[in-house]
Coordinates of C-alpha atoms in Angstrom, one line a residue:
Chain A
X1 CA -28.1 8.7 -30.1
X2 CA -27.3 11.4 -32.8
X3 CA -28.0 15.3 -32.4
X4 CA -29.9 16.6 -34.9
X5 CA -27.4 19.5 -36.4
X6 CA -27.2 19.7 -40.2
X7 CA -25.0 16.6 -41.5
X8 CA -22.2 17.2 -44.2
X9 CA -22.4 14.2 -46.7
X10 CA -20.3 13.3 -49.5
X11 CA -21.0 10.9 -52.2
X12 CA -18.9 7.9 -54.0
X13 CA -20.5 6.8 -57.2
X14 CA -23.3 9.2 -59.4
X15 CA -24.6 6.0 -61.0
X16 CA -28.1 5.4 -61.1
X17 CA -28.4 5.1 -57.3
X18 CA -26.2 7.8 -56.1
X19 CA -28.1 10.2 -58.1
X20 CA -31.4 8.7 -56.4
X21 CA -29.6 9.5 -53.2
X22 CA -28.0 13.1 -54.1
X23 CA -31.7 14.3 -55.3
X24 CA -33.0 13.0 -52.0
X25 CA -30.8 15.1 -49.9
X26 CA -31.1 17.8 -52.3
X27 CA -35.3 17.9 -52.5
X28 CA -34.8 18.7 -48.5
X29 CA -36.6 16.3 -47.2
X30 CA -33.4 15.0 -45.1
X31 CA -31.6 17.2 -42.4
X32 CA -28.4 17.2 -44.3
X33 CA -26.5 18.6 -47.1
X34 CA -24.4 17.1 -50.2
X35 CA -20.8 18.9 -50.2
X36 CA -19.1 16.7 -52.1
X37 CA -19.2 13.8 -54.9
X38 CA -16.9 11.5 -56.8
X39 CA -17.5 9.2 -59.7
X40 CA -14.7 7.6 -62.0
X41 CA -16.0 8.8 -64.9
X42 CA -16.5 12.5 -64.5
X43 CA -19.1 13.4 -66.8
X44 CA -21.2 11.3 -64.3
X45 CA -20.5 13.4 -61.6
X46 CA -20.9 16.8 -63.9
X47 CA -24.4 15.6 -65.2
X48 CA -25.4 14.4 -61.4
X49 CA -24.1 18.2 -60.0
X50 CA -25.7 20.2 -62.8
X51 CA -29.0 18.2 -61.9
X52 CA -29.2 19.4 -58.2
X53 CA -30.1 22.7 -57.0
X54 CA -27.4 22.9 -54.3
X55 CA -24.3 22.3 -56.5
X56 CA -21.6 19.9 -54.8
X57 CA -17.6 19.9 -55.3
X58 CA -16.9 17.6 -57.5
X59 CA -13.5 16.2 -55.9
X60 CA -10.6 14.6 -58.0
X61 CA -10.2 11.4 -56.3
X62 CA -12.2 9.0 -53.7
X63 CA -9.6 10.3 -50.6
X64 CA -10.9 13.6 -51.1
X65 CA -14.5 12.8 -50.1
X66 CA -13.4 12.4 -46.6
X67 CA -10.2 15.0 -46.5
X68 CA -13.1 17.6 -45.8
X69 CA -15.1 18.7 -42.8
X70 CA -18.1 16.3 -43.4
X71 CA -19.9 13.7 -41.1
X72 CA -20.5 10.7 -43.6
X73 CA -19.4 9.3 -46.8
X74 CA -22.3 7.2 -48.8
X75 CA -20.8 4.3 -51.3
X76 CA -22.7 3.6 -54.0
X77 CA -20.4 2.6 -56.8
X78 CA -18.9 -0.8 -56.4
X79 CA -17.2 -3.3 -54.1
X80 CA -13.8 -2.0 -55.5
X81 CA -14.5 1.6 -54.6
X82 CA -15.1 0.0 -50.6
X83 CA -12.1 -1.9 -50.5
X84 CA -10.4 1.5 -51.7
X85 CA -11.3 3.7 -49.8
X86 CA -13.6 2.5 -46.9
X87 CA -10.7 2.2 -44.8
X88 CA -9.0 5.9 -45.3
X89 CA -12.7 7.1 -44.4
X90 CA -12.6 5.6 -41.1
X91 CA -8.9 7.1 -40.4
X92 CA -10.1 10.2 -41.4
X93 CA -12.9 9.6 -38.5
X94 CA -16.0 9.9 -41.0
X95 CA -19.0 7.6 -40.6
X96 CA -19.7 5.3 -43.9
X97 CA -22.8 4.1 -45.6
X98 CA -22.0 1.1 -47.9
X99 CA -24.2 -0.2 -50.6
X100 CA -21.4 -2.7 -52.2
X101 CA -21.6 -4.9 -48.9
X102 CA -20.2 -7.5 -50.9
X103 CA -17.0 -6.2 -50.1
X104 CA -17.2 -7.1 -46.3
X105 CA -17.3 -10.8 -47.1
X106 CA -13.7 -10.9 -47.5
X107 CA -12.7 -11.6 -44.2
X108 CA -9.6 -9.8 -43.8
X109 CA -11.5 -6.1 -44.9
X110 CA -14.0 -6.9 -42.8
X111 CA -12.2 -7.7 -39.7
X112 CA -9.6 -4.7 -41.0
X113 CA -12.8 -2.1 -40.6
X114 CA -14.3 -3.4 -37.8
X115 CA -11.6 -2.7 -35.8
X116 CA -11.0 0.9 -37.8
X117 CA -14.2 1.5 -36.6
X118 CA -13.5 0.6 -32.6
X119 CA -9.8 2.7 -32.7
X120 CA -11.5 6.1 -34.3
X121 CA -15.2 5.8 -32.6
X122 CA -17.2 5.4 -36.2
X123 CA -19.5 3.6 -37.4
X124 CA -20.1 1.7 -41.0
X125 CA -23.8 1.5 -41.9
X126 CA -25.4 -1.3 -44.3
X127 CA -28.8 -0.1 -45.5
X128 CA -31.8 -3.0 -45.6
X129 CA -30.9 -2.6 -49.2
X130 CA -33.2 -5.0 -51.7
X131 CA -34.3 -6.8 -48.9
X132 CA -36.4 -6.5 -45.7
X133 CA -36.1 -7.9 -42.3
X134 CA -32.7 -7.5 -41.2
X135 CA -33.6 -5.7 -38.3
X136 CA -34.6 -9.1 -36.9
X137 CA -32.8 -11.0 -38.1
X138 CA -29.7 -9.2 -36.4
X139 CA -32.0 -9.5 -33.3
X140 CA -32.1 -13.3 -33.3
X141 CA -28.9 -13.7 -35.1
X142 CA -27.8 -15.8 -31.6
X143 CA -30.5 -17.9 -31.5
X144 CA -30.7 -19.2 -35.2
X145 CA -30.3 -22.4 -36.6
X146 CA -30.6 -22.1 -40.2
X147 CA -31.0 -19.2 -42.3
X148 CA -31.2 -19.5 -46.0
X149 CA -31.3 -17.5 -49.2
X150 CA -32.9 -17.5 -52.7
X151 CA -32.6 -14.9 -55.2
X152 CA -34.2 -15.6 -58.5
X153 CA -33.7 -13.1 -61.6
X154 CA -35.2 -13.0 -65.1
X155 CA -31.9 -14.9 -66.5
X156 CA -30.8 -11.3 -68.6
X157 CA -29.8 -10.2 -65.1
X158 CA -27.4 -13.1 -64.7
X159 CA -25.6 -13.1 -68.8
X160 CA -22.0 -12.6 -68.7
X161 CA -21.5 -14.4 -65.7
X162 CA -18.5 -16.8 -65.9
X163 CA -19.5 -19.1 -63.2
X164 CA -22.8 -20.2 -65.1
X165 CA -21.3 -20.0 -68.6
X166 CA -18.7 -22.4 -67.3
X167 CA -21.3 -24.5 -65.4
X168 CA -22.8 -25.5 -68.5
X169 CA -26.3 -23.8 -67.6
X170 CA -27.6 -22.2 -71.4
X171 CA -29.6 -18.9 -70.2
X172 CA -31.0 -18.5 -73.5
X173 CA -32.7 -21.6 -73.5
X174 CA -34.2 -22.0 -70.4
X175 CA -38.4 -22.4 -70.5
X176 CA -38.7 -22.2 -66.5
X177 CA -37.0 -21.7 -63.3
X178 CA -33.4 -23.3 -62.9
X179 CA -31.3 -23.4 -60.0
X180 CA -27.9 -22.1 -61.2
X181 CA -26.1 -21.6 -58.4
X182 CA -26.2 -23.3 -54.5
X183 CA -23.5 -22.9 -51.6
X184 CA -22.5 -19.9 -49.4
X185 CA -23.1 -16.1 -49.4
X186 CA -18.9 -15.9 -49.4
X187 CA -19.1 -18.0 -52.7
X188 CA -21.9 -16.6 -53.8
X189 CA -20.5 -13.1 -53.9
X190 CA -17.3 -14.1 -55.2
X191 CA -19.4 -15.6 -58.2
X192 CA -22.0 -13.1 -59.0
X193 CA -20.2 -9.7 -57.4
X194 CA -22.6 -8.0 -59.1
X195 CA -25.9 -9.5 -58.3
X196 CA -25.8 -10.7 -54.3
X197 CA -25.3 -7.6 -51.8
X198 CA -28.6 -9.3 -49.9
X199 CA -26.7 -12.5 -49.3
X200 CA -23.6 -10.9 -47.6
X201 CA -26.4 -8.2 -45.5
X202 CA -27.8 -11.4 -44.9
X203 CA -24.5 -12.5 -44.0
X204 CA -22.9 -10.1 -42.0
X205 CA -26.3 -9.0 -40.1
X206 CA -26.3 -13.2 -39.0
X207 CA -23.0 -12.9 -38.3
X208 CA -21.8 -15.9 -40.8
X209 CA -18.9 -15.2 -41.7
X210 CA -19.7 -15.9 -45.5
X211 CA -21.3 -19.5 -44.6
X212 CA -25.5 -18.2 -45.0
X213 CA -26.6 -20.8 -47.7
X214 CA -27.6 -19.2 -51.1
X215 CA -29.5 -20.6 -54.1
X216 CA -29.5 -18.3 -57.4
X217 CA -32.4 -19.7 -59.4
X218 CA -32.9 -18.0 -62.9
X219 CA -36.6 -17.9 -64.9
X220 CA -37.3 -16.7 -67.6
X221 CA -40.9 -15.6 -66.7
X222 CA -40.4 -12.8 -64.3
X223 CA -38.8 -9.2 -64.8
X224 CA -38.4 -8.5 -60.5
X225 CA -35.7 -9.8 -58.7
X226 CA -37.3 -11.9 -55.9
X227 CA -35.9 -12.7 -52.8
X228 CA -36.9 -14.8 -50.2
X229 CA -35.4 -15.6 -47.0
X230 CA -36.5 -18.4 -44.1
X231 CA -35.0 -18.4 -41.1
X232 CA -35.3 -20.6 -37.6
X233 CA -34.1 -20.9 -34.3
X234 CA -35.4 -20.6 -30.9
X235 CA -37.1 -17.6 -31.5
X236 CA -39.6 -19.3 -33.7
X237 CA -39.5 -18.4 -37.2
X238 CA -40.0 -16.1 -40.5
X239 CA -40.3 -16.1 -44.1
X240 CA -39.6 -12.9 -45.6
X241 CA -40.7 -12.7 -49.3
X242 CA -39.4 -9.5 -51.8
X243 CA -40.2 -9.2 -55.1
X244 CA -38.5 -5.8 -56.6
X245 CA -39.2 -3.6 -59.3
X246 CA -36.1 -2.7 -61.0
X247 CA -34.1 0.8 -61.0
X248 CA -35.5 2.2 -64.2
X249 CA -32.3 4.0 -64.8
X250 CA -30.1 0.7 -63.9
X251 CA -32.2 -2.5 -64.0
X252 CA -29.0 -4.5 -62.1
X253 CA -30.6 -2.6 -59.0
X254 CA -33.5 -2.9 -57.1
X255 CA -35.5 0.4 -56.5
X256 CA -35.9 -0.5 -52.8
X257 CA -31.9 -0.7 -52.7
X258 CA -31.7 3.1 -53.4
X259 CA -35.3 3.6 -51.1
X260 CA -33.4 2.2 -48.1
X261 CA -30.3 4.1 -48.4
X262 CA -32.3 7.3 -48.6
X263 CA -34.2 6.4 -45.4
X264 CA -30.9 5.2 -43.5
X265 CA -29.6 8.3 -44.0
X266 CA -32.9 10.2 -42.9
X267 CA -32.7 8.5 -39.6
X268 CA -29.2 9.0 -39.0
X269 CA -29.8 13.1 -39.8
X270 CA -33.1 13.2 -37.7
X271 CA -33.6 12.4 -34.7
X272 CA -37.8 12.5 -33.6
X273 CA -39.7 9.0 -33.6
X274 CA -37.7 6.3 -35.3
X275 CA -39.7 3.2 -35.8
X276 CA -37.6 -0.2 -36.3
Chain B
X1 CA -23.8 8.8 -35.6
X2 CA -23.2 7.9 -31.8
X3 CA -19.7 8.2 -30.2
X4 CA -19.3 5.1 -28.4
X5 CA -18.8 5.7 -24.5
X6 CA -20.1 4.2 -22.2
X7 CA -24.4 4.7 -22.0
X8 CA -26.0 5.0 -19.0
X9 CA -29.4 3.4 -19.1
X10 CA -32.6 3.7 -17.1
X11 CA -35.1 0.8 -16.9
X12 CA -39.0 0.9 -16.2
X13 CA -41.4 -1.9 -16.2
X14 CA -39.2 -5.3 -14.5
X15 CA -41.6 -7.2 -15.8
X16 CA -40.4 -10.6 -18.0
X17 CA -38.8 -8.2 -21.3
X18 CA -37.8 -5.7 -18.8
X19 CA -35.7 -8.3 -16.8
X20 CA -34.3 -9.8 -20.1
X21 CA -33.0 -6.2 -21.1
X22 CA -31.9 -5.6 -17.9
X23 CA -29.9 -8.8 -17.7
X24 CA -28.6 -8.5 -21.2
X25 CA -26.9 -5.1 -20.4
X26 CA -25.7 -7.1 -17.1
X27 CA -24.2 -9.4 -18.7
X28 CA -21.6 -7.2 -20.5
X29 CA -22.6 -7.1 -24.1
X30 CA -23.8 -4.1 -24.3
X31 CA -21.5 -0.8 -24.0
X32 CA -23.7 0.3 -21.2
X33 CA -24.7 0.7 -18.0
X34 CA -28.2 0.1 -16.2
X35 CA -28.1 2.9 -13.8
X36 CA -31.9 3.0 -12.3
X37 CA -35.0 1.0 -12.3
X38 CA -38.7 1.5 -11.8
X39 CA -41.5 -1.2 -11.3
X40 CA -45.0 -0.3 -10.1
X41 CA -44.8 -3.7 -8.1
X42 CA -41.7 -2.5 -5.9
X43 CA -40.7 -6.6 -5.1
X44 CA -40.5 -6.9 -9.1
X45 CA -37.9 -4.4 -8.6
X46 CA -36.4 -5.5 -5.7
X47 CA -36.7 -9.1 -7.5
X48 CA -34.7 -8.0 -10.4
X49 CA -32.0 -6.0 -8.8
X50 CA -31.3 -8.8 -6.6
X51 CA -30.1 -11.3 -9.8
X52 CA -28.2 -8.2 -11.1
X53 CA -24.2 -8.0 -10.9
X54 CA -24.3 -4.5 -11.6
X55 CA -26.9 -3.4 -8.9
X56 CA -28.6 -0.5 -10.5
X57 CA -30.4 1.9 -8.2
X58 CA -34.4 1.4 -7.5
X59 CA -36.6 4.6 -8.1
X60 CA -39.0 5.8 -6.0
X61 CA -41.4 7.1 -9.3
X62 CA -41.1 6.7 -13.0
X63 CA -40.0 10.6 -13.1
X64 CA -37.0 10.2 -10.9
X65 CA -36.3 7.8 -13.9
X66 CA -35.2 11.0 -16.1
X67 CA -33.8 13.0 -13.7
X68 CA -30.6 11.9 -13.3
X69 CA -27.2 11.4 -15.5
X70 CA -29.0 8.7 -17.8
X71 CA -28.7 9.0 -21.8
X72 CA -31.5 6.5 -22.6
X73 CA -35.0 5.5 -21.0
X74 CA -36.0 1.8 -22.0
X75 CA -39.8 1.0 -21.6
X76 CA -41.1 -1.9 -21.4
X77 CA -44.1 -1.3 -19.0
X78 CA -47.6 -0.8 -20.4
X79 CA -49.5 2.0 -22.9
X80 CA -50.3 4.1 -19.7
X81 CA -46.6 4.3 -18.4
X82 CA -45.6 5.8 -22.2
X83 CA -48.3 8.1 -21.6
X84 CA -47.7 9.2 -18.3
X85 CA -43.7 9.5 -18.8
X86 CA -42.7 9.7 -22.1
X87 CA -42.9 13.3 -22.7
X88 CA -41.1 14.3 -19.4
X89 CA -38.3 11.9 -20.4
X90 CA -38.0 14.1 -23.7
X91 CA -38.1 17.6 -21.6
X92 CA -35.2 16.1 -19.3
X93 CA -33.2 15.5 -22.6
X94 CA -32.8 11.8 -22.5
X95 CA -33.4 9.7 -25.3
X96 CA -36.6 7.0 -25.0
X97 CA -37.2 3.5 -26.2
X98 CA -40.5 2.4 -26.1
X99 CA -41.6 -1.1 -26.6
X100 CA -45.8 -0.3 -26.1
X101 CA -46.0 1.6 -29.4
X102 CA -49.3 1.4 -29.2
X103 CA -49.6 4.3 -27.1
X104 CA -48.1 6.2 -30.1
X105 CA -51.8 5.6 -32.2
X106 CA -53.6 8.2 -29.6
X107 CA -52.6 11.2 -32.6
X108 CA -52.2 14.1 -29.8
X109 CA -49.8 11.8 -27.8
X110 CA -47.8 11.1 -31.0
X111 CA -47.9 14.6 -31.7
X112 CA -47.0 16.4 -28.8
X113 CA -44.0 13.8 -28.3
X114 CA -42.8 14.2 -31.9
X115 CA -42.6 18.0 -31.1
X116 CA -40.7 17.9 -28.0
X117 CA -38.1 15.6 -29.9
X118 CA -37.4 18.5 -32.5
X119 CA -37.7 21.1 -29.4
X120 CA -35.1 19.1 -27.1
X121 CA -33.7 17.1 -29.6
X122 CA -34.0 13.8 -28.8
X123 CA -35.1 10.9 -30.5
X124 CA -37.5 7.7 -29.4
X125 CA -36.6 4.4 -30.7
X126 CA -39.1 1.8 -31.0
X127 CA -37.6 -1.8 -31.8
X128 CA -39.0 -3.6 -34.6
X129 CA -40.4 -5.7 -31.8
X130 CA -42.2 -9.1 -32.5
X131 CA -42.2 -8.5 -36.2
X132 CA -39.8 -8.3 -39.0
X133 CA -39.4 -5.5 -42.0
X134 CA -39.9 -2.4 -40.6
X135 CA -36.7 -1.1 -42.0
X136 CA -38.0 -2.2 -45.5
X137 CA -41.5 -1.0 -44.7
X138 CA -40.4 2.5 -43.4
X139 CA -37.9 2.7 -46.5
X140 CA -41.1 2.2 -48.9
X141 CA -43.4 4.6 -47.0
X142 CA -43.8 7.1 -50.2
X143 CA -44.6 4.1 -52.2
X144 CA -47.1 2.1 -50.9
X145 CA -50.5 0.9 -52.3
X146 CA -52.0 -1.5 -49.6
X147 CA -49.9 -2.5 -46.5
X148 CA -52.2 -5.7 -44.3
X149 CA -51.3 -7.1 -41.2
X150 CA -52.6 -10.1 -40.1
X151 CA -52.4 -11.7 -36.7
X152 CA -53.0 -14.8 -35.7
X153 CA -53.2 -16.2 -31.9
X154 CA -54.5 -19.2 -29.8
X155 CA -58.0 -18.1 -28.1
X156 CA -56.2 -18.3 -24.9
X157 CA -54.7 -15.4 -25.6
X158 CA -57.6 -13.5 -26.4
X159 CA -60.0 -14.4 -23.6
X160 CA -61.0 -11.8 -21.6
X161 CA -61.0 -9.1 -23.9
X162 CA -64.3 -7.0 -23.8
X163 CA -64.4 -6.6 -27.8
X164 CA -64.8 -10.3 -28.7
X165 CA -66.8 -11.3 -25.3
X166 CA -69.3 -8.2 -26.6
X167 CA -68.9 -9.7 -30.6
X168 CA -70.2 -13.3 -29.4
X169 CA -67.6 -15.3 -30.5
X170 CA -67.2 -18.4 -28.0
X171 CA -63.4 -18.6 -28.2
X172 CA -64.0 -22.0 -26.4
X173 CA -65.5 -23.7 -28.6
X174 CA -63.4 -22.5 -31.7
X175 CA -62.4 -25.5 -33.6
X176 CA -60.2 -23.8 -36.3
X177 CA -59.4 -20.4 -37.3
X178 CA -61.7 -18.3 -36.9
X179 CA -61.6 -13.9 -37.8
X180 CA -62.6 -11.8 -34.4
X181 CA -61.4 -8.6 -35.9
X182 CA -61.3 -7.0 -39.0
X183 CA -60.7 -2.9 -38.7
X184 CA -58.0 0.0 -39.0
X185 CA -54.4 -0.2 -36.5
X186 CA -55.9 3.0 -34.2
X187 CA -59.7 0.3 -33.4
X188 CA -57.0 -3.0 -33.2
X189 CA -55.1 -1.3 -30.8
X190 CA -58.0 0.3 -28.8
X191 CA -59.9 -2.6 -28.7
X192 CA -56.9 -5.6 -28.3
X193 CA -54.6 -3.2 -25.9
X194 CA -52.4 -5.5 -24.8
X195 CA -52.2 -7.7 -28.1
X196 CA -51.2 -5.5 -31.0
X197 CA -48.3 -3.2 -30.6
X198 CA -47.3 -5.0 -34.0
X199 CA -49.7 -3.5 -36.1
X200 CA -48.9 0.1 -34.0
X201 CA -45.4 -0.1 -35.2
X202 CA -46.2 -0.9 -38.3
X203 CA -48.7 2.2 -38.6
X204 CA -45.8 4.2 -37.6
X205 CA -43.3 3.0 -39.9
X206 CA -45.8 3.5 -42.7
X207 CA -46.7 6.8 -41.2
X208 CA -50.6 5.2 -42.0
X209 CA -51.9 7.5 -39.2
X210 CA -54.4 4.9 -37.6
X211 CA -55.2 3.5 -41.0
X212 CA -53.4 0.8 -41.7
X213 CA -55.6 -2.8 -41.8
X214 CA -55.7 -5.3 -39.4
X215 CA -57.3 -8.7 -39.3
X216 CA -57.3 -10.5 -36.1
X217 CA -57.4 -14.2 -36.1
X218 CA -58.1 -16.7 -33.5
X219 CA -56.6 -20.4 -34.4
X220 CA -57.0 -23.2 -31.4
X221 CA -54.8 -25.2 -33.1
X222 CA -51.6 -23.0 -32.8
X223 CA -49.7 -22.3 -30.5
X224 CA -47.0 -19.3 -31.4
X225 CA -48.0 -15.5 -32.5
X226 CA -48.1 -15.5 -36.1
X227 CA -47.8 -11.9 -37.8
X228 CA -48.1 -11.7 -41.8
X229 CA -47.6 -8.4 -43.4
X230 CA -48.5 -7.9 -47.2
X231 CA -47.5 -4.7 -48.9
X232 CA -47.4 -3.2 -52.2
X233 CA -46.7 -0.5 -54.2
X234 CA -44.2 1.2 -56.6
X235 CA -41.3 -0.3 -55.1
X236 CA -42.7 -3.9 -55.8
X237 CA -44.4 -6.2 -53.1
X238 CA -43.4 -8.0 -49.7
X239 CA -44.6 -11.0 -47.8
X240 CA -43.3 -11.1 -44.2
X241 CA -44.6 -13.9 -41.9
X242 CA -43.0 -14.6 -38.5
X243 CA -43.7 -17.4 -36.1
X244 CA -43.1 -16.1 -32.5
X245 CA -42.1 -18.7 -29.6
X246 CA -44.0 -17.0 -26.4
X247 CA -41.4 -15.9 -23.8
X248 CA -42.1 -18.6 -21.4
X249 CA -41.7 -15.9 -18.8
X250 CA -45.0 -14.5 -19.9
X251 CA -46.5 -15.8 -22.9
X252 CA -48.3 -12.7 -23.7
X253 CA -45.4 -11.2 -25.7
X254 CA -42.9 -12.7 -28.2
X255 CA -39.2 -13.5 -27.1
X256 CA -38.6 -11.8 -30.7
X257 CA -40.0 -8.2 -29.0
X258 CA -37.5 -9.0 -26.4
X259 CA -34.4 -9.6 -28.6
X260 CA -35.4 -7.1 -30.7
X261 CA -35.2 -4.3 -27.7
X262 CA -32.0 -6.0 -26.6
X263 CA -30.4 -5.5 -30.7
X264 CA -31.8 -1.7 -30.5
X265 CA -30.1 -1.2 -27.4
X266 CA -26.8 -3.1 -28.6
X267 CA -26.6 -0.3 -32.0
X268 CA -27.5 2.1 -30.0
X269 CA -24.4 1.7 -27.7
X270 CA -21.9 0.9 -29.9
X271 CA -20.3 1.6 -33.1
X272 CA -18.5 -0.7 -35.7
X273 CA -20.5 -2.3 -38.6
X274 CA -24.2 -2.2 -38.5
X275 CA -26.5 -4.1 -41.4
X276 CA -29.8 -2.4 -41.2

């Protein structure tokens, strides 16, 4: 039940979708203000700051972000930068955004901030991201039975990936859809770390523990990522069905990623009617 | 960004969702409190108190509701008790969660209460209910083309209801599925009242203002709620269909709306990790 005074937010990462994020804040539609913003490389962070009309301090390392008087730090650089730091946020009793949710599927950080969060009275959000329908299913995440993922990318999205170069699967070649990877969200991040936020969301929103099941599927004929989720139990049940634009400025993101972030952190810096 | 004491909650409408919130908080999953209680039917009341460990107190009128040391007002009555106490709830600075969001369509009442948020400032939640995606459709509000809802019930669901009795169609003798209404969210939810706080929710996530379509379906040969939402735009497209198991309690709503309340209330009270 937040108050509605002006939030102090401070950004990790001034990639492609931190700088959605900072201009968001910064066009005013969102009761808050940027005061501070990291990147590791720091001609990212000067070309973000010199963009935005309300100029933030660019700090000299990620424990800096939270060393200041402000209300929540927003992650959007990579599942390294959340194991780094997401922790010392918490200690320094800041809320956290993460969009490298990957990270939570090793067990040990997630249990490690979960209970950060209980000692110091914070909260971690994960955004819808490039997917929708968590909202329910977090709501019937006690009364499912099977939940399963498929992500399928144009296979340029997947190149470089040692899992399917050792698998044998030729990209290149392929003339339709091909299933190149089946098992569980915890394996499925650990193989494609930079493709599969949805399927630890998916994950963590279930409550899983890293077992959701995951197919990647790769095909040649489509330029959106698509991801489609079905899910039973004694609720009934529900197919949820995206298909994504890519970020222009980073096509490894989904533009709805980067459009969910900004509207979590509307809602936590508004109060007012709040639908879902 | 809620601290995390204890809430103190306030119940109206001990109806069949009202009892399952109220017995969810009972049961100690929820870092609340139900405090006080109001039914129109006083033995409802009396009825649901009595299967309560934690006895909360029994109202004499919805307003005494608001008046006390409560933080939150869960409804889960009916349109005309969101229009007769939603706005005092506000003005006595609690927050409200309102599961008849269509109520919310009538633009004055929407109005007036999203004004006394900013003046008190307070927020009202409305769950994503018996439908999946708002987070995604409220994220991609600035982006979207078309957004369709369409429901489909059993007859029995729809008998009664002055619109299709006036429109001719003999749900009887229906023998497969058949459209009875095709029209904006603000006619659906005049005309269906007690059918379609989906498609209110999703007008309000969408911010469509009344305009959002709606197709009504009647199928004799089903026997769950069956919403499917198709939208478009910049971001890319979604497909949402959810099969809803009646609460056998009453089989007018979805046990999903239920859960859905019960989840709401859950993030509300607590910190930790939330996805969504």
């Amino acid at each position: 039940m937040p108050d509605i005074s002006l939030r102090r937010i401070a950004l990790l990462g001034c990639g492609a979708m931190g700088t959605r994020i900072a201009r968001a804040i910064d066009s005013g539609g969102i009761n808050a203000v940027l005061t501070h913003v990291y990147d590791q490389a720091p001609e990212r962070s000067k070309g973000l700051v010199d963009s935005l009309k309300t100029k933030p301090i660019i700090v000299e390392n990620t424990h800096l972000l939270s060393s200041n008087n402000t209300n929540l730090v927003v992650e959007a650089a990579s599942q390294d930068a959340v194991k780094d730091v997401a922790l010392s946020v918490i200690q320094n009793k800041k809320d956290l955004l993460i969009m490298s949710v990957g990270a939570l599927l090793d067990e040990a950080i997630f249990e490690v901030l979960a209970d950060a969060c209980r000692e110091y009275g914070r909260s971690i959000y994960l955004p819808s991201g490039a997917i929708a329908g968590i909202d329910a299913l977090r709501a019937v995440r006690g009364e499912l039975e099977s939940v399963t993922l498929t992500t399928t990318k144009n296979p340029r999205s997947l190149s470089g990936v040692p899992y399917i170069e050792q698998s044998g699967v030729d990209l290149g070649s392929l003339d339709g859809p091909a299933e190149v990877f089946a098992g569980t969200a915890a394996d499925a991040v650990r193989h494609f770390p930079a493709n599969i936020n949805v399927a630890a969301l998916i994950d963590v929103a279930c409550a899983g523990g890293g077992s959701t099941k995951v197919r990647i599927v790769a095909d040649p004929s489509i330029d959106r990522n698509i991801h489609e989720v079905r899910a039973s139990g004694g609720f009934g049940s529900m197919i949820i069905r995206v298909e994504n634009v890519p970020d222009p400025d980073n096509p490894r993101t989904s533009l709805l990623a980067a459009l969910s972030a900004i509207e979590r952190i509307r809602g936590l810096c508004s109060g007012g009617i709040m639908a879902g």
